Amino acid sequence: MLSDANVAAVWLTLKLATITTVILLIVGTPLAWWLARTPSKWKGVVGAVVALPLVLPPTVLGFYLLITLGPHGPIGQLTQFLGWGVLPFTFAGLVVASVFYSMPFVVQPLQQAFEAVGARPLEVAATLRASPWDAFFTVVLPLAKPGFITAAILGFAHTVGEFGVVLMIGGNIPERTRVVSVQIYDHVEALEYAEAHVLAGGMLLFSFLVLLALYSRKRTSAWK
Amino acid sequence: MISDQGIQARFQVGWPGFTLDVELRLPGRGVTALFGHSGSGKTTLLRCLAGLERRNVGSLKFKGEVWQDDARGIYRPTHRRPLGYVFQEASLFPHLSVRRNLDYGRKRVNGGHKVSLDHAVELLGIGHLLDRMPERLSGGERQRVAIARALATSPELLLMDEPLAALDLKRKSEILPYLERLHDELEIPVCYVSHVPDEVARLADYVVLLSEGRVVAAGGLRETMARLDLPTAFTEDAGVVIEAVVADHDETYRLTRLDFPGGGVVVARRPESLGHRLRFRVHARDVSLALARAKGTSIVNLLPVTVVEVADADTPAHVLVRLDAGGTPLIARITRYSLDHLGVTLGKSMWAQIKAVALLG
């Protein structure tokens, strides 16, 4: 039912979403923690920058990423200096772009979860001899688990669903940057509606199931 | 009473609308009550002792060890201070069973366990709760587990922030006996924050009165509670705490006599056996004065006293009179009119009539 090209696109999409989600959980956790706890006046600025992809057209984000990561951009100069070449039109470039694009979908649920946990459990843990790191892993992480699940689901699903940024930064290279959303666009351009239906229907089903899982998760906490 | 074995503290911390500025020396054992109205800074002071209020500037020495000295850049973080802390509201980790809550602090303590887990569990009567999750406990049970959890770390200092405040009367009376056992059995100093005079009178040996972020009085419980020179906020509820021994039971009239240095009072029959020690509180408003031993009165408790001090009370119409009943202090709240008409002067011998005593426990 799936052509080889479609299988390659699905595989590439899942790989991109998985890697992006893992990176975002690692990068997003300290960022969300800082946003949840800091009294700094920079909190508003950083929070706004993180949220920008929610409102910007993907073409704008993609355009600036293309410039910055390109051969004449500052990051591009750095990656060339390090011998990594330039990132646009590579899978690595897609990962970098997706990390920025899906950032708010991971950072915001984590920030809310950390804010809900509050400072008190950390204080309690400190009076029970737990160092801040110890308390983070043994108290905050378990208490914020529902937030982590939401963040991972949203980050993954949003990366699967991206299109504009991929076109801007990754182009349309089979097995390297041609993800499902781009593949559907190609099929429709070529009037291959049957092929498009398979992928589009699959995306619809996938998205519905993800959101169904997210919204029907019990409001009760995960440890009960 | 207070030596290098105690606690020496000096803290300054403030934010808009509030300043705490205290200098304290606290005894190295027994229960110290940090007493004051809400907003007086007692919880903030407790948090400074625990190291939870990092914004404070000052110094803290616990039994000769420096825990904080900002002049020398020393600050020992909370998790490296050998203390136990009981928060006002339930603070159990909701994702851990009672047993794992108890183990959380205990297994992070290096070295000997002076307080065994079994002892803490037994002391607080929570043996039957070990496998439950915190959400399945009543408010009183949660607080008992929280106290046991703090004790299980074998703390050298126990800090308690109004551990009974969030509980109703029934739960309070359920926990108070356990707190009294702590008082009797623990060798370590306990700092106990409270705004309830009866709780303080029942549990404390030493009291620090706080008002608007400052210490207004500090000292032994009986001496401090009997002082008249305190702000009105404290004198409207003025009274003394007396420690007495059960001396006699009268089965005909169902009464019990309690003896204390310099006298005794008769109260309704108590269940305690002879020789048992009891604390009771006599409110100033329940003490009146007479020139001679009254005859034909229904008041049973009449004590010969000497007038020691007269001070303003909470209203201009009243005065507080400090009395000496053969070594035990009493305070009477009488009208200024009576003061003048009875000719109450320092050193005068009179009779105190005690309308009611509040037994604690």
Coordinates of C-alpha atoms in Angstrom, one line a residue:
Chain A
M1 CA 0.0 0.0 0.0
L2 CA 2.9 2.4 0.8
S3 CA 5.4 3.1 -2.0
D4 CA 9.1 3.0 -1.2
A5 CA 9.2 6.7 -1.3
N6 CA 6.3 7.0 1.1
V7 CA 7.9 4.6 3.5
A8 CA 11.1 6.6 3.4
A9 CA 9.2 9.8 4.1
V10 CA 7.4 8.2 7.1
W11 CA 10.6 6.8 8.5
L12 CA 12.4 10.1 8.1
T13 CA 9.6 12.0 9.8
L14 CA 9.5 9.6 12.8
K15 CA 13.3 9.9 13.1
L16 CA 13.2 13.6 13.0
A17 CA 10.4 13.9 15.5
T18 CA 12.1 11.4 17.9
I19 CA 15.5 13.1 17.8
T20 CA 13.9 16.6 18.1
T21 CA 11.8 15.5 21.1
V22 CA 14.7 14.0 22.9
I23 CA 16.8 17.1 22.4
L24 CA 14.0 19.4 23.4
L25 CA 13.4 17.5 26.6
I26 CA 17.1 17.8 27.5
V27 CA 17.3 21.5 26.5
G28 CA 13.8 22.4 27.5
T29 CA 13.9 21.1 31.1
P30 CA 16.5 23.5 32.5
L31 CA 15.0 26.3 30.4
A32 CA 11.5 25.6 31.7
W33 CA 12.9 25.2 35.3
W34 CA 14.6 28.6 35.0
L35 CA 11.4 30.2 33.6
A36 CA 9.3 28.7 36.4
R37 CA 11.6 29.7 39.3
T38 CA 13.6 32.8 38.3
P39 CA 12.8 36.2 39.8
S40 CA 15.0 37.7 37.0
K41 CA 13.6 40.6 34.9
W42 CA 14.8 38.6 31.8
K43 CA 12.1 36.0 32.4
G44 CA 9.6 37.9 30.2
V45 CA 12.0 38.4 27.4
V46 CA 13.1 34.8 27.3
G47 CA 9.5 33.5 27.6
A48 CA 8.5 35.7 24.7
V49 CA 11.4 34.5 22.5
V50 CA 10.5 30.8 23.3
A51 CA 6.9 31.5 22.4
L52 CA 7.7 33.2 19.1
P53 CA 7.2 30.1 16.9
L54 CA 3.6 30.0 18.1
V55 CA 2.7 33.2 16.2
L56 CA 5.4 33.6 13.5
P57 CA 4.7 32.2 10.0
P58 CA 7.1 29.2 9.6
T59 CA 8.5 30.9 6.5
V60 CA 9.8 33.8 8.7
L61 CA 11.5 31.4 11.2
G62 CA 12.8 29.3 8.3
F63 CA 14.1 32.4 6.5
Y64 CA 16.1 33.6 9.4
L65 CA 17.4 30.1 10.2
L66 CA 18.5 29.8 6.5
I67 CA 20.4 33.0 6.8
T68 CA 22.0 32.2 10.1
L69 CA 22.9 28.6 9.4
G70 CA 23.9 29.4 5.7
P71 CA 27.5 29.7 4.5
H72 CA 27.6 33.5 5.3
G73 CA 25.7 33.4 8.6
P74 CA 27.4 33.4 12.0
I75 CA 26.4 29.8 12.8
G76 CA 27.2 28.7 9.3
Q77 CA 30.7 30.2 9.6
L78 CA 31.1 28.4 12.9
T79 CA 30.0 25.0 11.5
Q80 CA 32.3 25.4 8.5
F81 CA 35.2 26.3 10.8
L82 CA 34.5 23.2 12.8
G83 CA 34.5 21.2 9.6
W84 CA 30.8 20.2 9.7
G85 CA 29.9 22.0 6.5
V86 CA 26.7 24.0 6.4
L87 CA 23.4 22.7 7.9
P88 CA 20.7 23.9 5.5
F89 CA 19.5 21.1 3.2
T90 CA 20.7 18.4 5.5
F91 CA 18.9 16.3 8.1
A92 CA 20.9 17.9 10.9
G93 CA 19.7 21.3 9.7
L94 CA 16.1 20.0 9.9
V95 CA 16.7 18.9 13.5
V96 CA 18.1 22.3 14.4
A97 CA 15.1 24.0 12.8
S98 CA 12.6 21.7 14.4
V99 CA 14.1 22.2 17.8
F100 CA 13.4 26.0 17.5
Y101 CA 10.0 25.5 15.9
S102 CA 8.7 23.0 18.5
M103 CA 10.4 24.6 21.5
P104 CA 7.3 26.3 23.0
F105 CA 5.3 23.0 22.8
V106 CA 7.8 21.4 25.1
V107 CA 8.9 24.3 27.3
Q108 CA 5.5 25.6 28.2
P109 CA 4.0 22.4 29.6
L110 CA 7.2 21.8 31.5
Q111 CA 7.2 25.3 32.9
Q112 CA 3.5 24.9 34.0
A113 CA 4.3 21.6 35.6
F114 CA 7.3 23.0 37.6
E115 CA 5.2 26.0 38.7
A116 CA 2.5 23.7 39.9
V117 CA 5.0 21.7 41.9
G118 CA 6.1 24.9 43.6
A119 CA 9.1 25.6 45.9
R120 CA 7.7 23.8 48.9
P121 CA 8.6 20.1 48.0
L122 CA 12.2 21.3 47.4
E123 CA 12.3 22.9 50.8
V124 CA 10.9 19.8 52.4
A125 CA 13.5 17.7 50.6
A126 CA 16.3 20.1 51.8
T127 CA 15.2 19.7 55.4
L128 CA 15.5 15.9 54.8
R129 CA 19.1 16.2 53.7
A130 CA 18.5 16.1 49.9
S131 CA 20.9 18.3 47.9
P132 CA 19.2 20.4 45.2
W133 CA 20.1 17.9 42.4
D134 CA 19.0 15.0 44.5
A135 CA 15.7 16.7 45.3
F136 CA 15.1 17.6 41.6
F137 CA 15.5 13.9 40.5
T138 CA 13.7 12.3 43.4
V139 CA 10.9 14.8 44.1
V140 CA 10.4 17.3 41.3
L141 CA 10.7 14.9 38.3
P142 CA 8.1 12.4 39.7
L143 CA 5.7 15.2 40.7
A144 CA 6.1 16.9 37.3
K145 CA 5.7 13.6 35.3
P146 CA 2.3 14.5 33.8
G147 CA 3.9 17.7 32.4
F148 CA 6.8 15.7 30.9
I149 CA 4.3 13.3 29.2
T150 CA 2.3 16.3 27.8
A151 CA 5.5 18.0 26.6
A152 CA 6.9 14.9 24.9
I153 CA 3.6 14.2 23.1
L154 CA 3.1 17.8 21.9
G155 CA 6.8 18.2 20.9
F156 CA 6.7 15.0 18.9
A157 CA 3.3 15.6 17.2
H158 CA 4.1 19.2 16.4
T159 CA 7.4 18.2 14.7
V160 CA 5.6 15.5 12.7
G161 CA 3.2 18.2 11.5
E162 CA 5.7 20.8 10.4
F163 CA 5.9 21.9 6.7
G164 CA 6.9 25.5 6.1
V165 CA 10.1 25.4 8.1
V166 CA 11.2 22.1 6.4
L167 CA 10.6 23.6 3.0
M168 CA 12.6 26.7 3.8
I169 CA 15.6 25.1 5.5
G170 CA 15.6 21.5 4.2
G171 CA 14.1 21.6 0.7
N172 CA 12.8 18.4 -0.7
I173 CA 15.6 15.9 -0.9
P174 CA 14.4 12.3 -0.9
E175 CA 15.5 10.3 2.2
R176 CA 17.3 13.2 3.6
T177 CA 14.9 16.1 4.1
R178 CA 11.7 14.9 2.4
V179 CA 9.3 14.3 5.3
V180 CA 5.7 13.2 5.1
S181 CA 4.1 16.7 4.9
V182 CA 6.4 17.6 2.0
Q183 CA 5.8 14.3 0.3
I184 CA 2.0 15.0 0.4
Y185 CA 2.6 18.3 -1.2
D186 CA 4.7 16.6 -4.0
H187 CA 2.0 14.1 -4.6
V188 CA -0.7 16.7 -4.9
E189 CA 1.5 18.8 -7.2
A190 CA 1.9 15.7 -9.4
L191 CA -1.8 15.0 -9.2
E192 CA -1.1 11.6 -7.4
Y193 CA -4.2 11.9 -5.3
A194 CA -4.3 8.2 -4.3
E195 CA -0.8 8.4 -2.9
A196 CA -1.6 11.7 -1.2
H197 CA -4.7 10.2 0.4
V198 CA -2.7 7.4 2.0
L199 CA -0.3 9.8 3.7
A200 CA -2.8 12.5 4.5
G201 CA -5.3 10.0 6.0
G202 CA -2.4 8.6 8.0
M203 CA -1.4 12.0 9.3
L204 CA -5.1 12.8 10.2
L205 CA -5.4 9.5 12.1
F206 CA -2.1 9.9 13.9
S207 CA -2.9 13.5 14.9
F208 CA -6.3 12.6 16.2
L209 CA -5.0 9.6 18.2
V210 CA -2.3 11.7 19.8
L211 CA -4.7 14.4 20.8
L212 CA -7.2 11.8 22.0
A213 CA -4.5 10.3 24.2
L214 CA -3.6 13.7 25.5
Y215 CA -7.1 14.9 26.3
S216 CA -8.5 11.7 27.7
R217 CA -5.6 11.3 30.1
K218 CA -7.2 11.4 33.5
R219 CA -6.8 14.7 35.4
T220 CA -5.7 12.7 38.4
S221 CA -2.0 12.7 39.0
A222 CA 0.3 10.1 37.5
W223 CA 1.5 8.6 40.8
K224 CA -1.9 7.4 42.0
Chain B
M1 CA 20.7 28.1 81.4
I2 CA 22.1 29.2 78.0
S3 CA 25.7 28.4 77.3
D4 CA 27.7 27.7 74.2
Q5 CA 25.7 24.6 74.0
G6 CA 22.7 26.6 72.9
I7 CA 21.8 28.6 69.8
Q8 CA 23.1 32.1 69.1
A9 CA 21.4 33.9 66.2
R10 CA 21.2 37.3 64.6
F11 CA 19.1 37.8 61.6
Q12 CA 18.0 40.7 59.4
V13 CA 15.7 40.2 56.5
G14 CA 13.0 42.3 55.0
W15 CA 10.8 43.0 52.1
P16 CA 8.2 45.7 51.4
G17 CA 6.0 45.9 54.5
F18 CA 8.0 43.6 56.7
T19 CA 11.3 43.6 58.5
L20 CA 12.7 40.9 60.8
D21 CA 15.5 42.1 63.0
V22 CA 16.4 39.8 65.9
E23 CA 19.2 38.8 68.1
L24 CA 18.6 35.7 70.2
R25 CA 20.2 33.2 72.5
L26 CA 18.2 30.0 72.9
P27 CA 18.8 27.1 75.2
G28 CA 20.4 23.8 73.9
R29 CA 17.6 21.6 75.1
G30 CA 13.9 21.8 75.9
V31 CA 11.1 23.4 73.9
T32 CA 11.4 27.1 72.9
A33 CA 8.1 28.6 71.8
L34 CA 8.4 31.4 69.2
F35 CA 5.2 33.2 70.1
G36 CA 3.4 36.1 68.4
H37 CA 0.5 37.1 66.3
S38 CA 0.4 36.5 62.5
G39 CA 2.8 38.8 60.8
S40 CA 5.1 39.0 63.8
G41 CA 7.9 37.2 61.9
K42 CA 7.9 33.9 63.8
T43 CA 7.8 31.7 60.8
T44 CA 10.4 33.8 59.0
L45 CA 12.7 33.4 62.1
L46 CA 12.2 29.7 62.0
R47 CA 13.0 29.6 58.3
C48 CA 16.2 31.6 59.0
L49 CA 17.2 29.0 61.5
A50 CA 16.6 26.3 59.0
G51 CA 18.5 28.1 56.2
L52 CA 15.4 28.3 54.0
E53 CA 15.4 32.2 54.0
R54 CA 18.6 32.8 52.1
R55 CA 17.9 36.6 51.8
N56 CA 18.6 37.1 55.5
V57 CA 21.9 38.7 56.6
G58 CA 23.3 37.7 59.9
S59 CA 24.9 34.9 61.8
L60 CA 23.9 31.6 63.4
K61 CA 25.8 29.4 65.7
F62 CA 24.4 26.0 66.8
K63 CA 26.1 24.3 69.8
G64 CA 29.4 25.9 68.9
E65 CA 29.2 25.2 65.1
V66 CA 28.9 28.1 62.7
W67 CA 25.9 27.6 60.4
Q68 CA 25.9 31.1 59.0
D69 CA 28.2 34.1 59.3
D70 CA 27.8 36.5 56.4
A71 CA 30.7 38.6 57.6
R72 CA 32.9 35.7 56.9
G73 CA 31.0 34.4 53.9
I74 CA 29.8 31.2 55.6
Y75 CA 26.4 29.8 54.8
R76 CA 25.6 26.1 55.4
P77 CA 22.8 25.1 53.1
T78 CA 19.7 23.5 54.6
H79 CA 20.5 20.0 53.5
R80 CA 23.8 20.1 55.3
R81 CA 22.3 21.2 58.6
P82 CA 21.3 18.4 61.0
L83 CA 17.8 19.6 61.6
G84 CA 14.2 18.4 61.3
Y85 CA 11.5 20.7 60.1
V86 CA 7.8 20.2 60.4
F87 CA 5.8 22.5 58.1
Q88 CA 2.5 24.1 58.9
E89 CA 0.5 22.2 56.3
A90 CA 0.9 18.6 55.2
S91 CA 4.2 18.3 53.4
L92 CA 4.4 14.6 52.7
F93 CA 5.6 13.6 49.3
P94 CA 2.4 12.6 47.5
H95 CA 4.2 10.1 45.2
L96 CA 5.7 8.1 48.1
S97 CA 4.1 5.8 50.6
V98 CA 4.3 6.6 54.3
R99 CA 7.1 4.2 54.7
R100 CA 9.1 5.7 51.8
N101 CA 8.4 9.2 53.1
L102 CA 9.9 8.1 56.4
D103 CA 12.9 6.5 54.6
Y104 CA 13.5 9.6 52.4
G105 CA 15.4 11.6 55.0
R106 CA 16.6 8.7 57.1
K107 CA 18.6 7.0 54.3
R108 CA 20.3 10.4 53.4
V109 CA 21.8 10.7 56.9
N110 CA 25.3 9.4 57.3
G111 CA 26.4 7.9 60.5
G112 CA 24.5 6.7 63.6
H113 CA 20.8 6.9 64.0
K114 CA 20.2 8.1 67.5
V115 CA 16.5 8.0 66.9
S116 CA 15.6 4.7 65.3
L117 CA 12.8 4.5 62.8
D118 CA 10.9 2.1 65.0
H119 CA 11.1 4.5 67.9
A120 CA 9.8 7.4 65.8
V121 CA 7.0 5.2 64.4
E122 CA 6.1 4.1 67.9
L123 CA 6.4 7.6 69.4
L124 CA 3.9 9.0 66.9
G125 CA 1.7 5.9 66.8
I126 CA 1.8 5.5 63.0
G127 CA 2.7 1.8 62.8
H128 CA -0.5 0.9 61.1
L129 CA -0.2 3.5 58.4
L130 CA 3.2 2.6 56.9
D131 CA 1.9 1.1 53.6
R132 CA -0.7 3.9 52.9
M133 CA -0.3 6.7 50.4
P134 CA -0.4 10.2 52.0
E135 CA -3.7 11.0 50.2
R136 CA -5.3 8.2 52.2
L137 CA -4.5 9.8 55.6
S138 CA -6.4 12.2 57.7
G139 CA -4.9 15.6 58.4
G140 CA -3.8 14.6 61.9
E141 CA -2.2 11.4 60.6
R142 CA -0.3 13.3 57.9
Q143 CA 1.1 15.6 60.5
R144 CA 2.2 12.8 62.7
V145 CA 3.9 11.1 59.8
A146 CA 5.6 14.4 59.0
I147 CA 6.9 14.7 62.6
A148 CA 8.1 11.1 62.5
R149 CA 9.8 11.7 59.2
A150 CA 11.7 14.7 60.7
L151 CA 12.6 12.7 63.8
A152 CA 13.8 9.7 61.7
T153 CA 16.8 11.8 60.5
S154 CA 18.0 11.9 64.1
P155 CA 18.1 15.7 64.0
E156 CA 20.1 17.8 66.5
L157 CA 17.5 20.5 66.3
L158 CA 13.8 20.1 65.7
L159 CA 11.9 23.1 64.1
M160 CA 8.1 23.1 64.1
D161 CA 6.0 25.7 62.3
E162 CA 2.5 25.6 63.9
P163 CA 2.2 21.9 63.2
L164 CA -1.4 22.0 64.6
A165 CA -2.6 25.1 62.9
A166 CA -4.2 23.4 59.9
L167 CA -6.1 20.9 62.1
D168 CA -9.5 21.1 63.8
L169 CA -9.8 20.8 67.6
K170 CA -10.3 17.1 67.5
R171 CA -7.1 16.5 65.5
K172 CA -5.3 18.9 67.7
S173 CA -6.1 17.0 70.8
E174 CA -5.1 13.8 68.9
I175 CA -1.6 15.2 68.3
L176 CA -0.9 17.2 71.5
P177 CA -0.1 14.1 73.6
Y178 CA 2.5 13.0 71.0
L179 CA 4.1 16.4 71.2
E180 CA 4.2 16.2 75.0
R181 CA 5.9 12.8 74.7
L182 CA 8.5 14.4 72.3
H183 CA 9.1 17.0 74.9
D184 CA 9.6 14.5 77.7
E185 CA 11.7 12.0 75.7
L186 CA 13.8 14.1 73.3
E187 CA 17.2 15.4 74.3
I188 CA 17.4 17.9 71.5
P189 CA 16.3 21.5 71.4
V190 CA 12.9 22.1 69.8
C191 CA 11.8 25.5 68.4
Y192 CA 8.0 25.6 68.2
V193 CA 6.2 28.4 66.4
S194 CA 2.7 29.1 67.7
H195 CA 0.2 31.9 68.2
V196 CA -2.0 29.9 70.6
P197 CA -1.2 30.8 74.3
D198 CA -2.5 27.5 75.6
E199 CA -0.3 25.5 73.2
V200 CA 2.7 27.5 74.3
A201 CA 1.8 27.1 78.0
R202 CA 1.4 23.4 77.6
L203 CA 4.5 22.6 75.6
A204 CA 7.2 25.2 76.1
D205 CA 10.0 25.7 78.6
Y206 CA 11.3 28.8 77.1
V207 CA 9.5 31.5 75.2
V208 CA 10.4 34.2 72.7
L209 CA 7.7 36.8 72.2
L210 CA 7.8 38.4 68.7
S211 CA 6.0 41.5 67.5
E212 CA 6.5 43.2 64.2
G213 CA 9.7 41.4 63.5
R214 CA 11.3 42.1 66.8
V215 CA 11.9 40.2 70.0
V216 CA 9.9 41.9 72.8
A217 CA 10.7 39.4 75.5
A218 CA 12.5 36.1 75.9
G219 CA 13.0 33.9 78.9
G220 CA 11.7 31.0 80.9
L221 CA 8.0 30.3 80.2
R222 CA 6.7 31.1 83.7
E223 CA 8.7 34.3 84.2
T224 CA 8.0 35.6 80.7
M225 CA 4.3 34.9 80.7
A226 CA 4.0 36.6 84.1
R227 CA 5.7 39.8 82.9
L228 CA 3.5 42.9 82.7
D229 CA 5.7 45.1 80.6
L230 CA 4.8 43.5 77.3
P231 CA 2.9 45.1 74.4
T232 CA -0.9 45.2 74.8
A233 CA -1.2 42.6 72.1
F234 CA 0.1 40.1 74.7
T235 CA -1.5 41.5 77.8
E236 CA -5.1 41.3 76.6
D237 CA -4.6 37.6 77.0
A238 CA -2.4 37.9 80.1
G239 CA -2.1 35.1 82.6
V240 CA 0.4 32.8 84.3
V241 CA 1.4 29.2 83.8
I242 CA 1.8 27.1 87.0
E243 CA 3.2 23.7 87.3
A244 CA 1.6 21.7 90.0
V245 CA 1.5 18.2 91.5
V246 CA -1.7 16.2 92.0
A247 CA -1.8 16.2 95.9
D248 CA -5.2 14.8 96.8
H249 CA -8.5 13.5 95.5
D250 CA -11.8 14.2 97.2
E251 CA -14.2 11.5 96.1
T252 CA -17.2 12.9 98.0
Y253 CA -17.2 16.2 96.0
R254 CA -15.3 14.8 93.0
L255 CA -12.5 17.3 93.4
T256 CA -8.7 17.2 93.0
R257 CA -6.2 19.3 94.9
L258 CA -3.1 20.5 93.0
D259 CA -0.2 21.8 95.0
F260 CA 2.5 24.2 93.8
P261 CA 5.2 26.2 95.6
G262 CA 3.4 28.6 98.0
G263 CA -0.1 27.2 97.7
G264 CA -2.6 25.0 96.0
V265 CA -5.9 25.0 94.0
V266 CA -8.9 22.8 93.9
V267 CA -10.2 21.7 90.5
A268 CA -12.8 19.2 89.3
R269 CA -11.7 15.6 89.8
R270 CA -8.7 14.7 87.5
P271 CA -8.0 11.2 86.2
E272 CA -4.2 11.5 87.0
S273 CA -2.8 9.7 90.0
L274 CA -1.2 11.3 93.0
G275 CA 2.2 12.8 92.4
H276 CA 1.5 13.4 88.6
R277 CA 2.7 16.7 87.3
L278 CA 0.3 19.0 85.6
R279 CA 0.5 22.5 84.1
F280 CA -2.4 24.9 84.3
R281 CA -3.0 28.4 83.2
V282 CA -4.6 31.2 85.3
H283 CA -5.9 34.0 83.1
A284 CA -5.6 37.5 84.7
R285 CA -9.2 38.1 84.0
D286 CA -10.1 35.2 86.2
V287 CA -8.3 36.6 89.2
S288 CA -9.9 39.2 91.5
L289 CA -8.6 40.8 94.7
A290 CA -10.0 41.2 98.2
L291 CA -8.7 42.9 101.3
A292 CA -9.6 40.0 103.5
R293 CA -10.3 36.4 103.1
A294 CA -13.8 36.4 101.7
K295 CA -16.5 34.6 103.6
G296 CA -19.7 33.4 102.1
T297 CA -18.4 33.2 98.5
S298 CA -18.8 30.3 96.1
I299 CA -15.2 30.8 94.9
V300 CA -13.1 27.9 96.3
N301 CA -9.7 29.0 95.4
L302 CA -8.5 31.8 97.7
L303 CA -4.8 32.5 98.0
P304 CA -2.9 34.9 100.3
V305 CA -0.7 37.1 98.0
T306 CA 1.6 40.1 98.0
V307 CA 1.3 42.9 95.4
V308 CA 4.5 43.1 93.4
E309 CA 3.8 45.3 90.4
V310 CA 1.0 47.3 88.8
A311 CA 0.9 48.1 85.1
D312 CA -1.5 49.3 82.4
A313 CA -3.8 46.8 80.9
D314 CA -5.3 46.6 77.4
T315 CA -8.0 49.2 78.2
P316 CA -7.6 52.5 80.2
A317 CA -10.3 51.2 82.6
H318 CA -8.2 48.3 83.7
V319 CA -4.8 47.5 85.3
L320 CA -2.8 44.4 85.6
V321 CA -1.5 43.6 89.1
R322 CA 1.3 41.1 89.5
L323 CA 1.1 39.1 92.7
D324 CA 3.4 36.8 94.6
A325 CA 1.6 33.8 96.1
G326 CA 4.4 32.4 98.2
G327 CA 6.8 32.1 95.4
T328 CA 4.4 31.5 92.5
P329 CA 3.5 34.5 90.4
L330 CA -0.1 35.4 89.6
I331 CA -1.6 38.2 87.6
A332 CA -4.9 39.9 88.3
R333 CA -6.8 42.1 85.9
I334 CA -8.9 44.6 87.9
T335 CA -10.4 48.0 87.2
R336 CA -8.5 51.2 88.0
Y337 CA -11.5 52.1 90.2
S338 CA -10.9 49.0 92.4
L339 CA -7.2 49.7 92.4
D340 CA -7.8 53.1 94.0
H341 CA -10.8 52.1 96.3
L342 CA -9.1 49.0 97.7
G343 CA -5.8 51.0 98.1
V344 CA -3.7 48.5 96.2
T345 CA -0.1 49.4 96.7
L346 CA 3.2 47.6 96.2
G347 CA 4.0 45.2 99.1
K348 CA 0.4 45.1 100.3
S349 CA -0.9 41.7 101.5
M350 CA -4.2 40.7 99.9
W351 CA -6.3 37.7 99.0
A352 CA -6.5 36.5 95.4
Q353 CA -9.8 34.9 94.3
I354 CA -9.4 32.6 91.4
K355 CA -12.6 32.0 89.5
A356 CA -11.2 29.5 87.0
V357 CA -8.1 27.6 86.1
A358 CA -7.4 26.2 82.6
L359 CA -5.8 22.8 82.9
L360 CA -3.5 22.0 80.0
G361 CA -3.5 18.4 79.1

